[in-house]
Short mmCIF file of C-alpha atoms in Angstrom, two decimals:
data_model
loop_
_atom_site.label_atom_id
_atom_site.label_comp_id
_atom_site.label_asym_id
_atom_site.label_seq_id
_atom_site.Cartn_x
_atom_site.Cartn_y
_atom_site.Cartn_z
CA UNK A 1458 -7.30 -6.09 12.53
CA UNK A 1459 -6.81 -4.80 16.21
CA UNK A 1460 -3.65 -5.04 18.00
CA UNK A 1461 -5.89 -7.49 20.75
CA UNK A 1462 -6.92 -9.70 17.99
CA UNK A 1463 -3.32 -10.35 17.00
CA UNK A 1464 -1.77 -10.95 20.19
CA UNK A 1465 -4.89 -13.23 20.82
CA UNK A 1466 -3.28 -15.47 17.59
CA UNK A 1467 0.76 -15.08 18.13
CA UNK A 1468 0.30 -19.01 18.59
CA UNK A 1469 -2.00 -19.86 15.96
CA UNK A 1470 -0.45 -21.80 12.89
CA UNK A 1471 -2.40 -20.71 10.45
CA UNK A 1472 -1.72 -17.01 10.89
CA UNK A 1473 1.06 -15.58 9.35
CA UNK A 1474 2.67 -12.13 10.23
CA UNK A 1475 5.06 -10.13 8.19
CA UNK A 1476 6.82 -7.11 8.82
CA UNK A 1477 6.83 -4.65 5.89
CA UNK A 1478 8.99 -1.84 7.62
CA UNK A 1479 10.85 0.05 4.76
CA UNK A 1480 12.82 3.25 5.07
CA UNK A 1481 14.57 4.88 2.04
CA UNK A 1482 17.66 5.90 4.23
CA UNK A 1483 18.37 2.84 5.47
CA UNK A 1484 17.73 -1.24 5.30
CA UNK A 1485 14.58 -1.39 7.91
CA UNK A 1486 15.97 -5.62 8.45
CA UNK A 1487 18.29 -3.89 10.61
CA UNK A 1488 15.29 -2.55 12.76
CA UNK A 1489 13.16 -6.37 12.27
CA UNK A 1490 16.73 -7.92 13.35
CA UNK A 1491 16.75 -5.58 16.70
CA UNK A 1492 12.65 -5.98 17.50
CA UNK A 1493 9.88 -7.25 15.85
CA UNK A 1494 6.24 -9.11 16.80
CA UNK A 1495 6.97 -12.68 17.87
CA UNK A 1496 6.81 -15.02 15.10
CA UNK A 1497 6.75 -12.32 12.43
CA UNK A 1498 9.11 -13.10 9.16
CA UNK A 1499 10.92 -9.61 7.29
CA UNK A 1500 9.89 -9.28 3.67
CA UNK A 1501 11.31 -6.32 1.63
CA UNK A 1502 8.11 -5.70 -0.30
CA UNK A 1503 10.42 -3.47 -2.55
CA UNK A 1504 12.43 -5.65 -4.06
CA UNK A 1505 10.55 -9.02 -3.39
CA UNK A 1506 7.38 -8.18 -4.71
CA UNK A 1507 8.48 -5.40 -7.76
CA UNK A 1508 9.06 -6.11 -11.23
CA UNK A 1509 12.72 -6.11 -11.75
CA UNK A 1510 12.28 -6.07 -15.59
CA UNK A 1511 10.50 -3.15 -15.74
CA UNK A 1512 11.48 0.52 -16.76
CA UNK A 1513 9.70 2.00 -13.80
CA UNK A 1514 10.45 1.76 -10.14
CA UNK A 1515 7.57 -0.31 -7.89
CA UNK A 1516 5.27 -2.16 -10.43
CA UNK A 1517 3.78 -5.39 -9.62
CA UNK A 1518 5.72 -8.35 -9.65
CA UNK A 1519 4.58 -11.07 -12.26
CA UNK A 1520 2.55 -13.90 -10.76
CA UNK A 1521 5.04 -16.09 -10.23
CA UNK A 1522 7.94 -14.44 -8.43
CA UNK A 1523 4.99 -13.01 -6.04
CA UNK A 1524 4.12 -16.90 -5.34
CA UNK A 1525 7.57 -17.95 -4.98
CA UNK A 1526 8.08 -15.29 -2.45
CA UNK A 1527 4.72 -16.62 -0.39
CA UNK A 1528 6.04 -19.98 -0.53
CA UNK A 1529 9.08 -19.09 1.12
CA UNK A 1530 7.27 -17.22 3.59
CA UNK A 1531 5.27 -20.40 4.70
CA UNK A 1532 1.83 -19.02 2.95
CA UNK A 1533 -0.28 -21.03 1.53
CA UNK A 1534 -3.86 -20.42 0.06
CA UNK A 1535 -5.66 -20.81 3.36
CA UNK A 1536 -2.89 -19.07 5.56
CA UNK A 1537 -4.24 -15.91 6.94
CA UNK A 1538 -1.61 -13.04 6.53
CA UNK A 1539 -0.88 -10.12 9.01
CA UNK A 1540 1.09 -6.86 7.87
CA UNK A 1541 2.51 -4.10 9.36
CA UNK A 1542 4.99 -1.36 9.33
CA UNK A 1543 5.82 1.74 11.00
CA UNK A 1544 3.70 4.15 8.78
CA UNK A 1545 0.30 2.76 9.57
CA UNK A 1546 -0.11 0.17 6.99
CA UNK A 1547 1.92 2.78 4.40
CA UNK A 1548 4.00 -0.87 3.32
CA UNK A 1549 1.59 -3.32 4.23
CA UNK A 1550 -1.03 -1.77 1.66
CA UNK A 1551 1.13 -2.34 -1.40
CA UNK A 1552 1.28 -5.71 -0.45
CA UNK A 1553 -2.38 -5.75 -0.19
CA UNK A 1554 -2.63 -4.36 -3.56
CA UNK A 1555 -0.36 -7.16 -4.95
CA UNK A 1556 -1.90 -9.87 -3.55
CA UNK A 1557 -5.28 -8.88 -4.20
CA UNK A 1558 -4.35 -8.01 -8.14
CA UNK A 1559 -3.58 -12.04 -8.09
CA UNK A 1560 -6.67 -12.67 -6.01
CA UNK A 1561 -5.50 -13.33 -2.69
CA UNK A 1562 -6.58 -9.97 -1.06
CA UNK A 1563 -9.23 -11.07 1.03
CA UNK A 1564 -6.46 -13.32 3.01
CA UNK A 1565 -4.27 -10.12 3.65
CA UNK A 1566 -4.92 -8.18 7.05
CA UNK A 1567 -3.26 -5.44 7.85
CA UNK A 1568 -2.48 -4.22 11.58
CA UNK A 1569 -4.24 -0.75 12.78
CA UNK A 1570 -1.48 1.09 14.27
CA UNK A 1571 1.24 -1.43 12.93
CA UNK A 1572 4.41 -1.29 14.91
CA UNK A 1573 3.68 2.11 16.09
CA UNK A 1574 0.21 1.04 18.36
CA UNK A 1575 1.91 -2.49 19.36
CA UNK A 1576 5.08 -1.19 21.24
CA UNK A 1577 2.70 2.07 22.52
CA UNK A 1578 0.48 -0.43 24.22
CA UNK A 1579 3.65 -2.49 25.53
CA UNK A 1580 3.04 -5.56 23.81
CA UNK A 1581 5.47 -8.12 22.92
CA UNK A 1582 8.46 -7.64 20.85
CA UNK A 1583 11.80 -10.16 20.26
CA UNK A 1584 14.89 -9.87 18.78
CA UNK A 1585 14.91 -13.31 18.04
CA UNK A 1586 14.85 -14.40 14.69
CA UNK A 1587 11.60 -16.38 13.40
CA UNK A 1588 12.21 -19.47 11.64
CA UNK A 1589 11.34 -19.90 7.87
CA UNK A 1590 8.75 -22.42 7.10
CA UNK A 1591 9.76 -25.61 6.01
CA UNK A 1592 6.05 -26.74 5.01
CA UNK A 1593 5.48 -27.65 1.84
CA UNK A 1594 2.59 -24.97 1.03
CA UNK A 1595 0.52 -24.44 -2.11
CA UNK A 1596 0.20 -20.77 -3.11
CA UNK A 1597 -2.14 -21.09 -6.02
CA UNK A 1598 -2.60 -18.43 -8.92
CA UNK A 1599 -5.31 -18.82 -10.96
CA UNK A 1600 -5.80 -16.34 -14.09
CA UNK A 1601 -9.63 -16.57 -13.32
CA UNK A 1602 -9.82 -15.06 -9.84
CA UNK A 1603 -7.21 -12.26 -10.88
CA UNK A 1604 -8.86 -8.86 -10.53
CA UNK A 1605 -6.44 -6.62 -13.05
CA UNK A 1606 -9.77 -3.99 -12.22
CA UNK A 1607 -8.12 -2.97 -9.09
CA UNK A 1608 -5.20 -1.30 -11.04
CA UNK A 1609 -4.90 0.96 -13.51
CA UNK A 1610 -2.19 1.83 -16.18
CA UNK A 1611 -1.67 5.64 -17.73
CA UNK A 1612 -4.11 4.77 -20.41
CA UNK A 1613 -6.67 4.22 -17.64
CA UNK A 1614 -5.95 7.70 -16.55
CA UNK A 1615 -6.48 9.35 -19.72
CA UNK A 1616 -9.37 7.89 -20.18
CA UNK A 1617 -11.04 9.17 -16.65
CA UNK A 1618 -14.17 10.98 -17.62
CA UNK A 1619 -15.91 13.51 -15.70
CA UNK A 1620 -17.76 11.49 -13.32
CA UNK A 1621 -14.23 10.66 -12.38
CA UNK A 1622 -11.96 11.93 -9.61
CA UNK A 1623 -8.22 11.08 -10.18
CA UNK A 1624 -6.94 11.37 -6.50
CA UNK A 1625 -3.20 12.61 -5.68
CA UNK A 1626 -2.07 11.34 -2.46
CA UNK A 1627 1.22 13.11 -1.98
CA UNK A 1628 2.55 15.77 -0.18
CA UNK A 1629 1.24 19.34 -1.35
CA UNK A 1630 5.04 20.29 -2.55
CA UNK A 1631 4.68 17.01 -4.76
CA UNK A 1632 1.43 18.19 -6.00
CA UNK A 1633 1.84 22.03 -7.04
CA UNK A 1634 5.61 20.88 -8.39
CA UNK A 1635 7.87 22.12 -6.17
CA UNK A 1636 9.06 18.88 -4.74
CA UNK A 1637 10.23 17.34 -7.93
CA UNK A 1638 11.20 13.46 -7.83
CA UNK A 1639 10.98 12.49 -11.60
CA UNK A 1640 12.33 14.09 -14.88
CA UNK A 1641 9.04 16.52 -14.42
CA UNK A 1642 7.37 17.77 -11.36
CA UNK A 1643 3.65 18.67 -11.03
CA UNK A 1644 0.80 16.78 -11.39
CA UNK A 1645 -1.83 15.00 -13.89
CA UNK A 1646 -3.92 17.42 -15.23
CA UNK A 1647 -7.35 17.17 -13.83
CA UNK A 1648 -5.95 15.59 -10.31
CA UNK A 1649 -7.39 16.55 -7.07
CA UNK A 1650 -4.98 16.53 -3.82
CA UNK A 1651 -6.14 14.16 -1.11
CA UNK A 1652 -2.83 13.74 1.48
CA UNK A 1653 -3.00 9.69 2.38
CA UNK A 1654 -1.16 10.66 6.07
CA UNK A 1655 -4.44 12.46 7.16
CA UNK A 1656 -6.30 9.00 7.11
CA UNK A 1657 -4.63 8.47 9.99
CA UNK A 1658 -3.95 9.49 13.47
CA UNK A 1659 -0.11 10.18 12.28
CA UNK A 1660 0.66 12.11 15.31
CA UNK A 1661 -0.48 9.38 17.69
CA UNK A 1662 -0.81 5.86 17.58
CA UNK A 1663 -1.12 5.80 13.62
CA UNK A 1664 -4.32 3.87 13.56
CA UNK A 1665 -7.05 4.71 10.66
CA UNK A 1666 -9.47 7.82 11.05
CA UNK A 1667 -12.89 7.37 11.66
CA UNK A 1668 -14.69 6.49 8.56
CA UNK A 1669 -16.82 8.78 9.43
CA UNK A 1670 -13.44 11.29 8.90
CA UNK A 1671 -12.42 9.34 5.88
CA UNK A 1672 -15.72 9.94 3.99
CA UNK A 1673 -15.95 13.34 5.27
CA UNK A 1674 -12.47 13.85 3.04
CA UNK A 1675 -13.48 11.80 0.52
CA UNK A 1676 -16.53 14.27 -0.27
CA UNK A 1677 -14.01 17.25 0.28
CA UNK A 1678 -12.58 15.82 -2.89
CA UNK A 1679 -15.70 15.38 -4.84
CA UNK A 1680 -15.59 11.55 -4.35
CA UNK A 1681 -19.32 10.00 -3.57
CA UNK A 1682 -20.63 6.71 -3.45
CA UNK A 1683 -20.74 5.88 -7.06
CA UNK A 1684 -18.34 7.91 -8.21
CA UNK A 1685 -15.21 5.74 -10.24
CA UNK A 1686 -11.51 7.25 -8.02
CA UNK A 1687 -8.02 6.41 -9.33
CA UNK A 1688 -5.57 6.91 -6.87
CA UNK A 1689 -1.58 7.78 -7.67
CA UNK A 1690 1.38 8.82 -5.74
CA UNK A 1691 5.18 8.44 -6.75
CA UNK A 1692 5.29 4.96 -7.11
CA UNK A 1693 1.82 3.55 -6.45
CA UNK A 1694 2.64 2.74 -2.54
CA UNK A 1695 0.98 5.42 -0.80
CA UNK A 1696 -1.48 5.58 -3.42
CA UNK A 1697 -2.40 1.85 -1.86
CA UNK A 1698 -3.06 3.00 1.40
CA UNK A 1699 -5.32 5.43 0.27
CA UNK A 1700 -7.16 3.02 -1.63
CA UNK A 1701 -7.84 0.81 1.60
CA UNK A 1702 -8.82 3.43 3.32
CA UNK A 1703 -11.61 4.75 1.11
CA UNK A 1704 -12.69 0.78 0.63
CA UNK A 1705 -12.34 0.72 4.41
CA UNK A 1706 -15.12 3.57 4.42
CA UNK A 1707 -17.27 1.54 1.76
CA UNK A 1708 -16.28 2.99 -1.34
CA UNK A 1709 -15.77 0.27 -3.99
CA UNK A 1710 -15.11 1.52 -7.11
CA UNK A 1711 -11.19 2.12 -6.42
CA UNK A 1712 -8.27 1.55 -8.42
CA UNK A 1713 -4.68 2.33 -7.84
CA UNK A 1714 -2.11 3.84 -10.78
CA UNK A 1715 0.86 1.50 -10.52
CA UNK A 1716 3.13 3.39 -12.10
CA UNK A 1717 2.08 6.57 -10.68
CA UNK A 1718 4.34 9.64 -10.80
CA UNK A 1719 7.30 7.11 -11.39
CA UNK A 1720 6.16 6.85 -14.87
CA UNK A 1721 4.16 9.58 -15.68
CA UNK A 1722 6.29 12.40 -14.54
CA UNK A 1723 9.07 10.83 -16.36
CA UNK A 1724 7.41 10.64 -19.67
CA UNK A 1725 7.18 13.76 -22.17
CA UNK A 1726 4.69 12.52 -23.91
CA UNK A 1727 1.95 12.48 -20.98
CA UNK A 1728 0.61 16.40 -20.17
CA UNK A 1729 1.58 18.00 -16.64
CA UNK A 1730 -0.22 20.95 -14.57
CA UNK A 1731 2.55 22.82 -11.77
CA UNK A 1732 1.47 25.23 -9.21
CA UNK A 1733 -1.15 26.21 -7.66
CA UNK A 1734 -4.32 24.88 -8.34
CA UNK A 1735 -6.75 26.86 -9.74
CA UNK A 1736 -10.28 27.57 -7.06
#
């Protein structure tokens, strides 16, 4: 949605806007505490919305911990949610992801521009704190509109035929291996390097590309129409944003590795390429 058509609903009750700002160097509350959209509530997607039983960093919550954390946010199933961060949606995808692996994705909106295009354009900002809901919502999860389609586990990416690109978001010095951030640097064998920033206007106001642009890049990378895509970064965030943006540009038949290069960089048993890729 457009910065316009958010400030047009800062008032409205049954919009709710979160701020998924996240920095690895330091606790991004601290920037939501300072300034933030009127009315918006902080979640820390990382921790919130991650398993904290599993092995590998990032994965999807269980079903339950991901409703709890709606509840206390004041969502319920007909609340229409707003995201944004500093990166363009970078956060506020994952989320997306997560709620729509439960079935709630089509109530998820995220913010062209995010933080970046609101304070450009001078809108709003506070540094007072929102209060927490104290309705008594229903966040429903039912098994039967869960879409586990949307994700994909290393046994998905094995099995990618062909007819299949398996798309590698990072940055190039993740890709050829020189940037190492797991037990093993390189890539999945196969893997074709797509870089998730250049779907948007990082430079400027950090809104989405054309889709025009986007499918221009998406057939740079072999990826048509029909053509079944698994995306994967380090730890299935990036690799989220990416996914909305090819979906953005009409292109359906999208899943997202959850535990990305998290998991499969870290496990011997899974094959690696390094380097250059061959022309």
């Amino acid at each position: 949605v457009s910065t316009d058509w958010l400030a047009e609903r800062l008032d409205d009750p049954n919009v709710r806007i979160i701020d998924c700002r996240y920095a690895f160097d330091h606790d991004c509350r601290d920037d939501y505490d300072e300034s933030h959209i009127p009315g918006s509530l902080y979640l820390n997607w990382a921790t919130e919305l991650s398993d904290p039983d599993s092995a590998v960093d990032f994965m999807i919550a269980p079903p339950e911990q991901v409703a709890a954390v709606m509840r206390r946010l004041g969502i319920g199933d007909e609340t229409t949610i707003v995201a944004y961060d500093q990166e363009g949606g970078h956060f506020g995808s994952r989320v997306w992801l997560i709620l729509a692996r439960y079935g709630h994705g089509g109530q998820l909106k995220i913010l062209n521009g995010g933080w970046t295009a609101w304070t450009q354009e001078g809108r709003p900002t506070t540094g007072e704190p929102t209060p927490a809901s104290s309705a008594d919502v229903t966040f429903t999860m039912n098994p039967e509109d869960f879409q586990p389609e949307l994700v994909a586990d290393w046994r998905d990416v094995q099995r990618a035929g062909d007819d299949s690109v398996v798309l590698d978001v990072r940055r190039l010095s993740e890709f050829t291996g020189e940037e190492v951030r797991a037990k093993r640097g390189g890539r999945i064998p196969g893997s074709v390097w797509s870089f998730w920033q250049d779907n948007l206007n990082w430079d400027g106001d950090r809104r989405f590309v054309s889709t025009e642009r986007i499918v221009d890049r998406a057939r740079e990378a072999g990826i048509e129409r029909e053509t079944p895509v698994i995306t994967y970064c380090q730890g299935g965030v990036r690799a989220a944003h990416a996914a909305i943006a090819l979906r953005l540009a009409g292109y359906d038949n999208v899943r997202v590795y959850d535990g990305s290069w998290a998991e499969w960089g870290n496990r011997d048993d899974l094959e690696i390429e390094a380097g250059e890729p061959a022309s």
